[in-house]
GROMACS .gro file of C-alpha atoms in nm:
model
  459
    1MET     CA    1   6.970  11.556   7.874
    2ARG     CA    2   7.141  11.882   7.933
    3LYS     CA    3   7.481  12.033   7.903
    4VAL     CA    4   7.616  12.237   8.067
    5SER     CA    5   7.907  12.496   8.060
    6ALA     CA    6   8.271  12.332   8.093
    7LEU     CA    7   8.380  12.612   8.247
    8LEU     CA    8   8.476  12.557   8.617
    9LEU     CA    9   8.304  12.718   8.882
   10ALA     CA   10   8.441  12.891   9.181
   11SER     CA   11   8.319  12.617   9.401
   12GLU     CA   12   8.458  12.407   9.172
   13ARG     CA   13   8.798  12.545   9.160
   14ARG     CA   14   8.830  12.549   9.541
   15ALA     CA   15   8.731  12.188   9.589
   16ILE     CA   16   9.006  12.063   9.292
   17SER     CA   17   9.270  12.285   9.437
   18GLY     CA   18   9.179  12.244   9.795
   19LEU     CA   19   9.130  11.797   9.720
   20ALA     CA   20   9.453  11.813   9.486
   21GLY     CA   21   9.692  11.956   9.734
   22LEU     CA   22   9.524  11.746  10.012
   23TYR     CA   23   9.551  11.478   9.831
   24ALA     CA   24   9.955  11.574   9.727
   25SER     CA   25  10.033  11.639  10.031
   26ARG     CA   26   9.906  11.295  10.214
   27MET     CA   27  10.109  11.088   9.927
   28LEU     CA   28  10.432  11.347  10.012
   29GLY     CA   29  10.465  11.230  10.354
   30LEU     CA   30  10.376  10.845  10.252
   31PHE     CA   31  10.654  10.898   9.969
   32MET     CA   32  10.917  11.135  10.178
   33VAL     CA   33  10.988  10.825  10.384
   34LEU     CA   34  11.127  10.578  10.029
   35PRO     CA   35  11.469  10.713  10.018
   36VAL     CA   36  11.579  10.772  10.385
   37LEU     CA   37  11.408  10.452  10.582
   38ALA     CA   38  11.685  10.225  10.461
   39LEU     CA   39  11.974  10.417  10.595
   40TYR     CA   40  11.791  10.603  10.906
   41ALA     CA   41  11.647  10.256  11.068
   42ASP     CA   42  11.952  10.105  11.110
   43THR     CA   43  11.984  10.262  11.454
   44LEU     CA   44  11.628  10.123  11.530
   45THR     CA   45  11.660   9.858  11.790
   46GLY     CA   46  11.600   9.517  11.645
   47SER     CA   47  11.647   9.641  11.321
   48THR     CA   48  11.712   9.414  11.012
   49PRO     CA   49  11.684   9.452  10.639
   50LEU     CA   50  11.383   9.230  10.627
   51LEU     CA   51  11.200   9.454  10.887
   52ILE     CA   52  11.308   9.779  10.773
   53GLY     CA   53  11.163   9.610  10.422
   54VAL     CA   54  10.821   9.544  10.642
   55ALA     CA   55  10.832   9.928  10.742
   56LEU     CA   56  10.837  10.043  10.420
   57GLY     CA   57  10.560   9.895  10.293
   58VAL     CA   58  10.347   9.759  10.542
   59TYR     CA   59  10.145  10.100  10.508
   60GLY     CA   60   9.994   9.942  10.162
   61LEU     CA   61   9.870   9.652  10.368
   62THR     CA   62   9.638   9.849  10.557
   63GLN     CA   63   9.563  10.061  10.239
   64ALA     CA   64   9.443   9.789  10.069
   65ILE     CA   65   9.262   9.650  10.368
   66LEU     CA   66   9.074   9.935  10.468
   67GLN     CA   67   9.027  10.202  10.138
   68ILE     CA   68   8.699  10.045  10.002
   69PRO     CA   69   8.533  10.030  10.357
   70PHE     CA   70   8.651  10.408  10.378
   71GLY     CA   71   8.484  10.472  10.094
   72LEU     CA   72   8.145  10.278  10.185
   73TRP     CA   73   8.126  10.461  10.485
   74SER     CA   74   8.180  10.820  10.344
   75ASP     CA   75   7.880  10.747  10.118
   76ARG     CA   76   7.680  10.659  10.466
   77ILE     CA   77   7.799  10.961  10.694
   78GLY     CA   78   7.958  11.202  10.475
   79ARG     CA   79   8.259  11.284  10.309
   80LYS     CA   80   8.429  11.534  10.540
   81PRO     CA   81   8.396  11.360  10.850
   82VAL     CA   82   8.551  11.047  10.738
   83ILE     CA   83   8.823  11.207  10.532
   84ALA     CA   84   8.927  11.424  10.872
   85PHE     CA   85   8.935  11.086  11.091
   86GLY     CA   86   9.176  10.934  10.785
   87LEU     CA   87   9.332  11.240  10.849
   88VAL     CA   88   9.382  11.221  11.244
   89LEU     CA   89   9.470  10.845  11.211
   90PHE     CA   90   9.735  10.931  10.977
   91ALA     CA   91   9.877  11.200  11.198
   92LEU     CA   92   9.880  10.937  11.465
   93GLY     CA   93  10.062  10.693  11.242
   94SER     CA   94  10.354  10.971  11.167
   95MET     CA   95  10.371  11.053  11.546
   96VAL     CA   96  10.376  10.705  11.654
   97ALA     CA   97  10.696  10.665  11.389
   98ALA     CA   98  10.858  10.990  11.464
   99SER     CA   99  10.897  10.835  11.840
  100ALA     CA  100  10.986  10.508  11.762
  101ASP     CA  101  11.326  10.393  11.894
  102SER     CA  102  11.280  10.018  11.810
  103ILE     CA  103  11.192   9.888  11.466
  104GLY     CA  104  10.850   9.740  11.565
  105ALA     CA  105  10.725  10.083  11.660
  106MET     CA  106  10.816  10.227  11.340
  107ILE     CA  107  10.646   9.941  11.175
  108ALA     CA  108  10.356  10.011  11.383
  109GLY     CA  109  10.371  10.393  11.310
  110ARG     CA  110  10.374  10.270  10.904
  111ALA     CA  111  10.056  10.038  10.935
  112LEU     CA  112   9.871  10.338  11.121
  113GLN     CA  113   9.965  10.596  10.876
  114GLY     CA  114   9.811  10.337  10.573
  115SER     CA  115   9.492  10.257  10.822
  116GLY     CA  116   9.356  10.677  10.691
  117ALA     CA  117   9.312  10.496  10.386
  118VAL     CA  118   9.102  10.846  10.259
  119ALA     CA  119   9.193  10.840   9.834
  120ALA     CA  120   8.846  10.702   9.779
  121ALA     CA  121   8.687  10.935   9.996
  122ILE     CA  122   8.860  11.231   9.892
  123MET     CA  123   8.786  11.131   9.534
  124ALA     CA  124   8.437  11.078   9.582
  125LEU     CA  125   8.402  11.398   9.749
  126LEU     CA  126   8.585  11.535   9.428
  127ALA     CA  127   8.257  11.387   9.239
  128ASP     CA  128   8.026  11.558   9.472
  129GLN     CA  129   8.158  11.924   9.414
  130THR     CA  130   8.238  11.887   9.028
  131ARG     CA  131   7.971  11.862   8.772
  132GLU     CA  132   7.955  11.540   8.527
  133GLN     CA  133   8.142  11.814   8.211
  134VAL     CA  134   8.428  11.929   8.444
  135ARG     CA  135   8.513  11.564   8.642
  136THR     CA  136   8.721  11.392   8.373
  137ALA     CA  137   8.998  11.736   8.419
  138ALA     CA  138   8.936  11.760   8.803
  139MET     CA  139   9.023  11.342   8.835
  140ALA     CA  140   9.339  11.427   8.630
  141THR     CA  141   9.421  11.701   8.855
  142ILE     CA  142   9.453  11.472   9.123
  143GLY     CA  143   9.650  11.217   8.932
  144LEU     CA  144   9.870  11.500   8.817
  145SER     CA  145   9.940  11.564   9.208
  146ILE     CA  146  10.049  11.254   9.281
  147GLY     CA  147  10.354  11.240   9.028
  148VAL     CA  148  10.451  11.604   9.136
  149ALA     CA  149  10.435  11.470   9.506
  150PHE     CA  150  10.645  11.142   9.428
  151ALA     CA  151  10.867  11.360   9.214
  152LEU     CA  152  10.933  11.648   9.543
  153ALA     CA  153  10.921  11.369   9.788
  154MET     CA  154  11.247  11.205   9.630
  155VAL     CA  155  11.452  11.530   9.697
  156ILE     CA  156  11.294  11.615  10.032
  157GLY     CA  157  11.272  11.334  10.204
  158PRO     CA  158  11.678  11.289  10.208
  159TRP     CA  159  11.747  11.654  10.240
  160LEU     CA  160  11.469  11.655  10.558
  161ALA     CA  161  11.658  11.321  10.684
  162ALA     CA  162  11.958  11.475  10.693
  163TRP     CA  163  11.879  11.817  10.892
  164ALA     CA  164  11.648  11.665  11.101
  165GLY     CA  165  11.714  11.284  11.117
  166LEU     CA  166  11.413  11.038  11.050
  167ALA     CA  167  11.171  11.171  11.288
  168GLY     CA  168  11.207  11.506  11.125
  169VAL     CA  169  11.023  11.359  10.815
  170PHE     CA  170  10.763  11.242  11.020
  171TRP     CA  171  10.724  11.519  11.249
  172PHE     CA  172  10.697  11.741  10.879
  173THR     CA  173  10.407  11.481  10.787
  174VAL     CA  174  10.237  11.578  11.137
  175LEU     CA  175  10.231  11.955  10.987
  176LEU     CA  176  10.161  11.870  10.628
  177THR     CA  177   9.859  11.653  10.833
  178LEU     CA  178   9.725  11.929  10.990
  179LEU     CA  179   9.725  12.165  10.737
  180GLY     CA  180   9.558  11.930  10.526
  181LEU     CA  181   9.307  11.896  10.791
  182LEU     CA  182   9.233  12.295  10.780
  183VAL     CA  183   9.212  12.307  10.426
  184LEU     CA  184   8.943  12.033  10.407
  185TRP     CA  185   8.694  12.226  10.677
  186GLN     CA  186   8.812  12.605  10.555
  187TRP     CA  187   8.896  12.606  10.184
  188VAL     CA  188   8.689  12.307  10.041
  189PRO     CA  189   8.345  12.417   9.987
  190PRO     CA  190   8.028  12.178  10.165
  191ALA     CA  191   7.949  11.920   9.938
  192PRO     CA  192   7.609  11.992   9.748
  193ARG     CA  193   7.508  11.682   9.750
  194ARG     CA  194   7.578  11.255   9.829
  195GLN     CA  195   7.606  10.990   9.642
  196ARG     CA  196   7.795  10.702   9.440
  197HIS     CA  197   7.979  10.795   9.130
  198ARG     CA  198   8.042  10.497   8.934
  199ASP     CA  199   8.268  10.669   8.795
  200VAL     CA  200   8.461  10.732   9.114
  201SER     CA  201   8.316  10.425   9.392
  202MET     CA  202   8.326  10.098   9.409
  203ASP     CA  203   8.022   9.930   9.308
  204ARG     CA  204   8.015   9.559   9.461
  205ARG     CA  205   7.750   9.492   9.220
  206GLN     CA  206   8.017   9.504   8.909
  207LEU     CA  207   8.322   9.357   9.106
  208LYS     CA  208   8.253   9.027   8.957
  209SER     CA  209   8.265   9.151   8.594
  210VAL     CA  210   8.491   9.378   8.612
  211MET     CA  211   8.738   9.100   8.762
  212ALA     CA  212   8.643   8.852   8.502
  213ARG     CA  213   8.807   9.069   8.196
  214PRO     CA  214   9.202   8.957   8.089
  215ASP     CA  215   9.258   9.343   7.971
  216LEU     CA  216   9.157   9.450   8.324
  217TRP     CA  217   9.361   9.202   8.462
  218ARG     CA  218   9.682   9.279   8.309
  219LEU     CA  219   9.649   9.620   8.397
  220ASP     CA  220   9.592   9.514   8.793
  221THR     CA  221   9.882   9.278   8.758
  222SER     CA  222  10.143   9.572   8.612
  223ILE     CA  223  10.037   9.825   8.883
  224PHE     CA  224  10.113   9.564   9.106
  225ALA     CA  225  10.461   9.463   9.007
  226LEU     CA  226  10.534   9.809   8.927
  227HIS     CA  227  10.458   9.964   9.289
  228PHE     CA  228  10.629   9.589   9.426
  229VAL     CA  229  10.973   9.650   9.245
  230LEU     CA  230  10.979   9.984   9.343
  231MET     CA  231  10.928   9.956   9.766
  232ALA     CA  232  11.143   9.619   9.682
  233ILE     CA  233  11.472   9.820   9.547
  234PHE     CA  234  11.434  10.109   9.812
  235VAL     CA  235  11.616   9.864  10.029
  236ALA     CA  236  11.918   9.928   9.861
  237VAL     CA  237  11.936  10.197   9.624
  238PRO     CA  238  12.012  10.424   9.891
  239TYR     CA  239  12.309  10.190  10.009
  240ARG     CA  240  12.444  10.173   9.610
  241LEU     CA  241  12.449  10.581   9.614
  242LEU     CA  242  12.646  10.589   9.942
  243GLU     CA  243  12.900  10.333   9.781
  244ALA     CA  244  12.896  10.561   9.470
  245GLY     CA  245  13.063  10.839   9.733
  246ILE     CA  246  12.730  11.034   9.720
  247SER     CA  247  12.641  11.119  10.122
  248ALA     CA  248  12.317  11.128  10.267
  249ALA     CA  249  12.259  11.445  10.279
  250HIS     CA  250  12.318  11.467   9.877
  251HIS     CA  251  12.097  11.184   9.782
  252GLY     CA  252  11.820  11.456   9.735
  253LEU     CA  253  12.039  11.647   9.459
  254ALA     CA  254  12.105  11.296   9.311
  255TYR     CA  255  11.771  11.205   9.242
  256LEU     CA  256  11.630  11.568   9.154
  257ALA     CA  257  11.878  11.515   8.861
  258ILE     CA  258  11.752  11.166   8.742
  259MET     CA  259  11.421  11.242   8.817
  260GLY     CA  260  11.422  11.537   8.622
  261LEU     CA  261  11.563  11.392   8.358
  262SER     CA  262  11.326  11.103   8.337
  263PHE     CA  263  11.042  11.306   8.316
  264VAL     CA  264  11.235  11.493   8.004
  265ALA     CA  265  11.289  11.178   7.828
  266MET     CA  266  10.893  11.041   7.928
  267LEU     CA  267  10.676  11.332   7.784
  268PRO     CA  268  10.792  11.277   7.393
  269LEU     CA  269  10.768  10.940   7.401
  270MET     CA  270  10.433  10.972   7.550
  271ILE     CA  271  10.317  11.221   7.302
  272VAL     CA  272  10.425  11.036   6.976
  273ALA     CA  273  10.220  10.718   7.124
  274GLU     CA  274   9.917  10.868   7.233
  275LYS     CA  275   9.916  11.064   6.853
  276ARG     CA  276  10.004  10.697   6.668
  277GLN     CA  277   9.778  10.477   6.991
  278ARG     CA  278  10.067  10.290   7.057
  279ILE     CA  279  10.043  10.328   7.424
  280ALA     CA  280  10.023   9.918   7.442
  281ARG     CA  281  10.335   9.906   7.297
  282LEU     CA  282  10.457  10.219   7.482
  283CYS     CA  283  10.388  10.009   7.827
  284VAL     CA  284  10.553   9.691   7.692
  285LEU     CA  285  10.937   9.913   7.606
  286ALA     CA  286  10.899  10.080   7.950
  287ILE     CA  287  10.864   9.736   8.136
  288GLY     CA  288  11.107   9.578   7.941
  289ALA     CA  289  11.342   9.902   8.003
  290ILE     CA  290  11.265   9.824   8.376
  291ALA     CA  291  11.402   9.474   8.382
  292VAL     CA  292  11.703   9.577   8.194
  293SER     CA  293  11.736   9.844   8.425
  294LEU     CA  294  11.693   9.600   8.739
  295ALA     CA  295  11.930   9.336   8.616
  296GLY     CA  296  12.208   9.605   8.563
  297LEU     CA  297  12.177   9.750   8.889
  298GLY     CA  298  12.230   9.392   9.020
  299LEU     CA  299  12.554   9.311   8.795
  300PRO     CA  300  12.901   9.449   8.837
  301VAL     CA  301  12.854   9.729   8.551
  302SER     CA  302  12.609   9.923   8.788
  303GLU     CA  303  12.952  10.086   8.908
  304GLY     CA  304  13.077  10.422   8.865
  305TYR     CA  305  12.860  10.638   8.645
  306TRP     CA  306  12.645  10.350   8.524
  307LEU     CA  307  12.491  10.321   8.838
  308PHE     CA  308  12.287  10.655   8.723
  309VAL     CA  309  12.212  10.523   8.397
  310TRP     CA  310  12.007  10.247   8.513
  311LEU     CA  311  11.879  10.408   8.812
  312PHE     CA  312  11.787  10.708   8.498
  313ILE     CA  313  11.652  10.397   8.321
  314PHE     CA  314  11.460  10.258   8.571
  315PHE     CA  315  11.247  10.578   8.620
  316THR     CA  316  11.192  10.683   8.275
  317GLY     CA  317  11.020  10.326   8.271
  318PHE     CA  318  10.888  10.384   8.573
  319ASN     CA  319  10.666  10.752   8.526
  320LEU     CA  320  10.577  10.638   8.163
  321LEU     CA  321  10.410  10.348   8.322
  322GLU     CA  322  10.258  10.557   8.649
  323ALA     CA  323  10.146  10.775   8.380
  324THR     CA  324   9.984  10.552   8.107
  325LEU     CA  325   9.815  10.271   8.259
  326PRO     CA  326   9.584  10.474   8.449
  327SER     CA  327   9.508  10.614   8.097
  328LEU     CA  328   9.469  10.234   7.978
  329LEU     CA  329   9.232  10.210   8.253
  330SER     CA  330   8.987  10.467   8.190
  331LYS     CA  331   8.991  10.360   7.830
  332LEU     CA  332   8.901   9.968   7.870
  333ALA     CA  333   8.654  10.020   8.168
  334PRO     CA  334   8.328   9.927   8.087
  335ALA     CA  335   8.074  10.207   8.084
  336GLY     CA  336   7.963  10.296   8.405
  337ALA     CA  337   8.241  10.054   8.579
  338LYS     CA  338   8.525  10.297   8.640
  339GLY     CA  339   8.504  10.307   8.990
  340THR     CA  340   8.516   9.972   9.038
  341ALA     CA  341   8.777   9.911   8.833
  342MET     CA  342   8.989  10.214   8.999
  343GLY     CA  343   8.876  10.035   9.323
  344VAL     CA  344   9.075   9.651   9.184
  345TYR     CA  345   9.328   9.863   9.041
  346SER     CA  346   9.414  10.053   9.362
  347THR     CA  347   9.420   9.730   9.577
  348SER     CA  348   9.672   9.576   9.341
  349GLN     CA  349   9.884   9.894   9.405
  350PHE     CA  350   9.915   9.875   9.770
  351LEU     CA  351   9.949   9.478   9.818
  352GLY     CA  352  10.235   9.531   9.553
  353ALA     CA  353  10.400   9.811   9.792
  354PHE     CA  354  10.343   9.622  10.097
  355LEU     CA  355  10.456   9.249   9.938
  356GLY     CA  356  10.745   9.445   9.758
  357GLY     CA  357  10.899   9.636  10.106
  358THR     CA  358  10.870   9.263  10.260
  359LEU     CA  359  11.006   9.090   9.981
  360GLY     CA  360  11.300   9.290   9.929
  361GLY     CA  361  11.375   9.335  10.254
  362VAL     CA  362  11.381   8.882  10.266
  363LEU     CA  363  11.635   8.912   9.954
  364ALA     CA  364  11.870   9.174  10.113
  365SER     CA  365  11.873   8.971  10.428
  366TYR     CA  366  11.963   8.637  10.272
  367GLY     CA  367  12.134   8.722   9.950
  368GLY     CA  368  12.224   9.124   9.981
  369LEU     CA  369  12.198   9.420   9.786
  370ASP     CA  370  12.243   9.232   9.466
  371ALA     CA  371  11.979   8.997   9.533
  372VAL     CA  372  11.731   9.257   9.576
  373PHE     CA  373  11.762   9.375   9.211
  374LEU     CA  374  11.817   9.023   9.023
  375GLY     CA  375  11.550   8.908   9.229
  376CYS     CA  376  11.308   9.238   9.065
  377ALA     CA  377  11.452   9.192   8.734
  378LEU     CA  378  11.347   8.821   8.709
  379LEU     CA  379  11.002   8.919   8.802
  380ALA     CA  380  11.016   9.203   8.587
  381THR     CA  381  11.114   8.966   8.301
  382LEU     CA  382  10.816   8.778   8.413
  383TRP     CA  383  10.585   9.064   8.376
  384TRP     CA  384  10.710   9.204   8.020
  385ALA     CA  385  10.641   8.850   7.878
  386ALA     CA  386  10.305   8.821   8.011
  387MET     CA  387  10.236   9.154   7.848
  388LEU     CA  388  10.368   9.125   7.503
  389LYS     CA  389  10.070   9.000   7.359
  390MET     CA  390   9.875   9.296   7.524
  391PRO     CA  391   9.667   9.453   7.237
  392SER     CA  392   9.648   9.815   7.168
  393PRO     CA  393   9.286   9.977   7.357
  394PRO     CA  394   9.056  10.143   7.075
  395PRO     CA  395   9.068  10.542   7.101
  396LEU     CA  396   8.802  10.538   7.343
  397THR     CA  397   8.709  10.840   7.597
  398SER     CA  398   8.454  10.833   7.912
  399GLU     CA  399   8.142  11.095   7.901
  400VAL     CA  400   7.893  11.133   8.154
  401VAL     CA  401   7.583  11.314   8.050
  402ALA     CA  402   7.369  11.441   8.304
  403LEU     CA  403   6.994  11.361   8.239
  404ASP     CA  404   6.652  11.552   8.294
  405ASP     CA  405   6.344  11.401   8.481
  406THR     CA  406   6.303  11.158   8.211
  407GLU     CA  407   6.009  10.926   8.262
  408ALA     CA  408   6.131  10.552   8.334
  409ASP     CA  409   5.964  10.427   8.078
  410THR     CA  410   6.146  10.614   7.816
  411MET     CA  411   6.496  10.459   7.942
  412ASP     CA  412   6.518  10.229   7.730
  413VAL     CA  413   6.466  10.418   7.450
  414LEU     CA  414   6.684  10.620   7.567
  415LEU     CA  415   6.926  10.380   7.586
  416GLU     CA  416   6.913  10.241   7.222
  417ARG     CA  417   6.922  10.546   7.063
  418LEU     CA  418   7.249  10.632   7.245
  419ALA     CA  419   7.375  10.282   7.148
  420ASN     CA  420   7.282  10.349   6.792
  421VAL     CA  421   7.458  10.641   6.714
  422ALA     CA  422   7.794  10.631   6.573
  423GLY     CA  423   8.107  10.595   6.772
  424VAL     CA  424   7.918  10.554   7.076
  425GLU     CA  425   8.069  10.187   7.174
  426ASP     CA  426   7.888  10.130   7.475
  427VAL     CA  427   7.616  10.288   7.719
  428LEU     CA  428   7.472  10.274   8.069
  429VAL     CA  429   7.149  10.468   8.177
  430VAL     CA  430   7.124  10.477   8.582
  431PRO     CA  431   6.768  10.600   8.616
  432GLU     CA  432   6.865  10.663   9.007
  433GLU     CA  433   7.140  10.888   8.957
  434ARG     CA  434   6.980  11.046   8.628
  435LEU     CA  435   7.315  10.944   8.447
  436ALA     CA  436   7.401  10.808   8.132
  437TYR     CA  437   7.776  10.693   8.112
  438LEU     CA  438   7.899  10.651   7.752
  439LYS     CA  439   8.263  10.500   7.592
  440VAL     CA  440   8.322  10.720   7.260
  441ASN     CA  441   8.549  10.655   6.960
  442ARG     CA  442   8.620  11.013   6.885
  443GLN     CA  443   8.742  10.929   6.578
  444GLN     CA  444   8.414  10.786   6.485
  445LEU     CA  445   8.147  10.980   6.654
  446ASP     CA  446   7.892  11.119   6.476
  447GLN     CA  447   7.829  11.482   6.706
  448THR     CA  448   7.544  11.555   6.484
  449ALA     CA  449   7.305  11.275   6.589
  450LEU     CA  450   7.452  11.292   6.948
  451ALA     CA  451   7.365  11.655   6.960
  452LYS     CA  452   6.989  11.564   6.857
  453LEU     CA  453   6.987  11.373   7.209
  454VAL     CA  454   7.018  11.717   7.389
  455THR     CA  455   6.623  11.750   7.410
  456PRO     CA  456   6.437  11.587   7.637
  457LEU     CA  457   6.261  11.217   7.514
  458LYS     CA  458   5.870  11.225   7.498
  459PRO     CA  459   5.657  10.901   7.606
   0.00000   0.00000   0.00000
């Protein structure tokens, strides 16, 4: 085995910055529609609350169906061509939505946007471009970019729609996508290799074992429910802000204040929970807060300043879960199966977005705005009850160690030696990849014993 410096190479810095920006700009284009579509789609022919909900969430359906095929396709023909094709589809979908004069055309455009399902291919290209020692930090940068994109979208979307209309939001998305294509081909370096990465890519051989684990199912259910309620309530939240006397042009300022305060509130909670190993309890608390806030939004007490109180509570809980659920997944996923676990997790997220938008439209059509919030509150209460007994995960982290050209018959010896190191909880050695995937308990890890294995094993 070998150790390599964890300092970023110039090519790695370019790959991380370029791909994180590309991922964030794509998510920004998807999220900007969230706070404005319900308000501005009323002018489209055939528009109803149900169909507006479908338009909000339909991108999740095509994302869920196509993200795994796109990832597998990139393994075969190359990352950049697949990513470029997906971005072209995304741009075409944005153009269709920008030109739509009916709700049917809007739904078609949003579905076409979602068909550019390049998230897995982007992550795989980032893995190709980075060494194992810096890959975790690289992936964390992508995760951070998504959070920033969501916060910016809540602010930029309403401002852009007030200035240029709903079509302007989609044309701005087209511009972002064209810039993304330029970044992909001119800034992101060519990948030195192309292979499957078990910490990033889906492995169908591991799918059954991953899906059979109750602890991972809890996380899949959580991200499903989280994005379900997010999409559902944005059928109604913009109208609540109008009722509170805030014009559509100023919704961005309202979201800016709410999101900013929620980020400030969540940071100390996350730090304390991580330090005291209470992440699971924090998740249950956040789910409970979401359930209470949704109930509050559906009752008469949501009037006046209480509307902003409930929205602040909701987004604090949302941001906490959006940040902690992937961390829990990383801790709980078996060694070498993180990519597969993340594939199931992401599919659950996209399905939640689709069904949430659709059901939110149904509830708004037949029960009004209050029914949307109260229906989501009921779902969140069931979700909270299902998560109550979730055990706190052990303080495990993932490690990927590169192997030298070790003979195949020494792999079993290597596996046994790694497994016997104190603090190493799980090991997977993959000879064809020349990698060892470890799950380690940092508090118990015998660093000296592990360091002794950093020399090639002799047969």
